[in-house]
C-alpha atoms as a PDB file:
ATOM      1  CA  UNK A   1      71.922 141.167 168.197  1.00  0.00           C
ATOM      2  CA  UNK A   2      73.926 138.132 168.712  1.00  0.00           C
ATOM      3  CA  UNK A   3      77.739 138.020 168.744  1.00  0.00           C
ATOM      4  CA  UNK A   4      78.090 136.514 165.268  1.00  0.00           C
ATOM      5  CA  UNK A   5      75.758 138.879 163.373  1.00  0.00           C
ATOM      6  CA  UNK A   6      78.254 141.089 162.169  1.00  0.00           C
ATOM      7  CA  UNK A   7      80.580 138.307 160.355  1.00  0.00           C
ATOM      8  CA  UNK A   8      81.433 135.559 162.770  1.00  0.00           C
ATOM      9  CA  UNK A   9      82.234 137.587 165.877  1.00  0.00           C
ATOM     10  CA  UNK A  10      84.791 139.877 163.942  1.00  0.00           C
ATOM     11  CA  UNK A  11      85.040 143.600 165.089  1.00  0.00           C
ATOM     12  CA  UNK A  12      83.145 146.005 162.962  1.00  0.00           C
ATOM     13  CA  UNK A  13      85.298 148.440 160.776  1.00  0.00           C
ATOM     14  CA  UNK A  14      86.912 151.153 162.806  1.00  0.00           C
ATOM     15  CA  UNK A  15      85.699 154.750 161.648  1.00  0.00           C
ATOM     16  CA  UNK A  16      88.317 156.431 159.557  1.00  0.00           C
ATOM     17  CA  UNK A  17      88.756 160.188 160.043  1.00  0.00           C
ATOM     18  CA  UNK A  18      90.078 162.386 157.079  1.00  0.00           C
ATOM     19  CA  UNK A  19      93.609 162.554 158.451  1.00  0.00           C
ATOM     20  CA  UNK A  20      94.010 158.507 158.358  1.00  0.00           C
ATOM     21  CA  UNK A  21      97.468 157.148 157.371  1.00  0.00           C
ATOM     22  CA  UNK A  22      98.160 157.427 153.503  1.00  0.00           C
ATOM     23  CA  UNK A  23      94.869 159.628 153.172  1.00  0.00           C
ATOM     24  CA  UNK A  24      94.917 162.416 150.823  1.00  0.00           C
ATOM     25  CA  UNK A  25      94.562 165.143 153.517  1.00  0.00           C
ATOM     26  CA  UNK A  26      97.183 163.543 155.753  1.00  0.00           C
ATOM     27  CA  UNK A  27      99.830 163.365 152.965  1.00  0.00           C
ATOM     28  CA  UNK A  28      99.133 167.098 152.263  1.00  0.00           C
ATOM     29  CA  UNK A  29     100.059 167.658 155.838  1.00  0.00           C
ATOM     30  CA  UNK A  30     103.295 165.513 155.776  1.00  0.00           C
ATOM     31  CA  UNK A  31     102.218 161.966 156.438  1.00  0.00           C
ATOM     32  CA  UNK A  32     104.737 159.457 155.205  1.00  0.00           C
ATOM     33  CA  UNK A  33     102.453 156.360 155.519  1.00  0.00           C
ATOM     34  CA  UNK A  34     102.015 154.248 152.399  1.00  0.00           C
ATOM     35  CA  UNK A  35      98.828 155.084 150.337  1.00  0.00           C
ATOM     36  CA  UNK A  36      98.719 151.634 148.844  1.00  0.00           C
ATOM     37  CA  UNK A  37      99.240 149.738 152.046  1.00  0.00           C
ATOM     38  CA  UNK A  38      96.454 151.727 153.999  1.00  0.00           C
ATOM     39  CA  UNK A  39      94.057 151.622 150.999  1.00  0.00           C
ATOM     40  CA  UNK A  40      92.100 148.844 152.821  1.00  0.00           C
ATOM     41  CA  UNK A  41      92.100 150.557 156.267  1.00  0.00           C
ATOM     42  CA  UNK A  42      90.788 153.741 154.773  1.00  0.00           C
ATOM     43  CA  UNK A  43      87.953 151.581 152.959  1.00  0.00           C
ATOM     44  CA  UNK A  44      87.158 149.897 156.262  1.00  0.00           C
ATOM     45  CA  UNK A  45      88.256 146.450 155.436  1.00  0.00           C
ATOM     46  CA  UNK A  46      91.324 146.388 157.790  1.00  0.00           C
ATOM     47  CA  UNK A  47      91.098 147.568 161.571  1.00  0.00           C
ATOM     48  CA  UNK A  48      94.669 148.451 161.680  1.00  0.00           C
ATOM     49  CA  UNK A  49      96.643 150.969 159.667  1.00  0.00           C
ATOM     50  CA  UNK A  50     100.163 150.438 158.442  1.00  0.00           C
ATOM     51  CA  UNK A  51     102.281 153.224 160.007  1.00  0.00           C
ATOM     52  CA  UNK A  52     105.643 154.414 158.653  1.00  0.00           C
ATOM     53  CA  UNK A  53     107.736 154.598 161.682  1.00  0.00           C
ATOM     54  CA  UNK A  54     109.118 157.929 160.211  1.00  0.00           C
ATOM     55  CA  UNK A  55     105.659 159.516 159.861  1.00  0.00           C
ATOM     56  CA  UNK A  56     105.625 162.825 161.953  1.00  0.00           C
ATOM     57  CA  UNK A  57     101.716 162.633 162.170  1.00  0.00           C
ATOM     58  CA  UNK A  58     101.070 158.890 162.920  1.00  0.00           C
ATOM     59  CA  UNK A  59     104.152 157.241 164.270  1.00  0.00           C
ATOM     60  CA  UNK A  60     104.438 156.835 168.164  1.00  0.00           C
ATOM     61  CA  UNK A  61     107.650 159.133 169.152  1.00  0.00           C
ATOM     62  CA  UNK A  62     108.253 156.602 172.105  1.00  0.00           C
ATOM     63  CA  UNK A  63     109.138 153.749 169.762  1.00  0.00           C
ATOM     64  CA  UNK A  64     112.468 155.265 168.511  1.00  0.00           C
END
């Protein structure tokens, strides 16, 4: 497979788990990340999620 076979050398979508930022299961467990801002991430169109810095599930505690 050539390097450009998946859309011009762009990385493929990152697999998204059930606790993805802004996802329904994550929200039910206390996630504070935006549902709307992460819709493209959960659909596989974006490779990086939008993390709310206050989120107890997804924010990096070392970045306080």
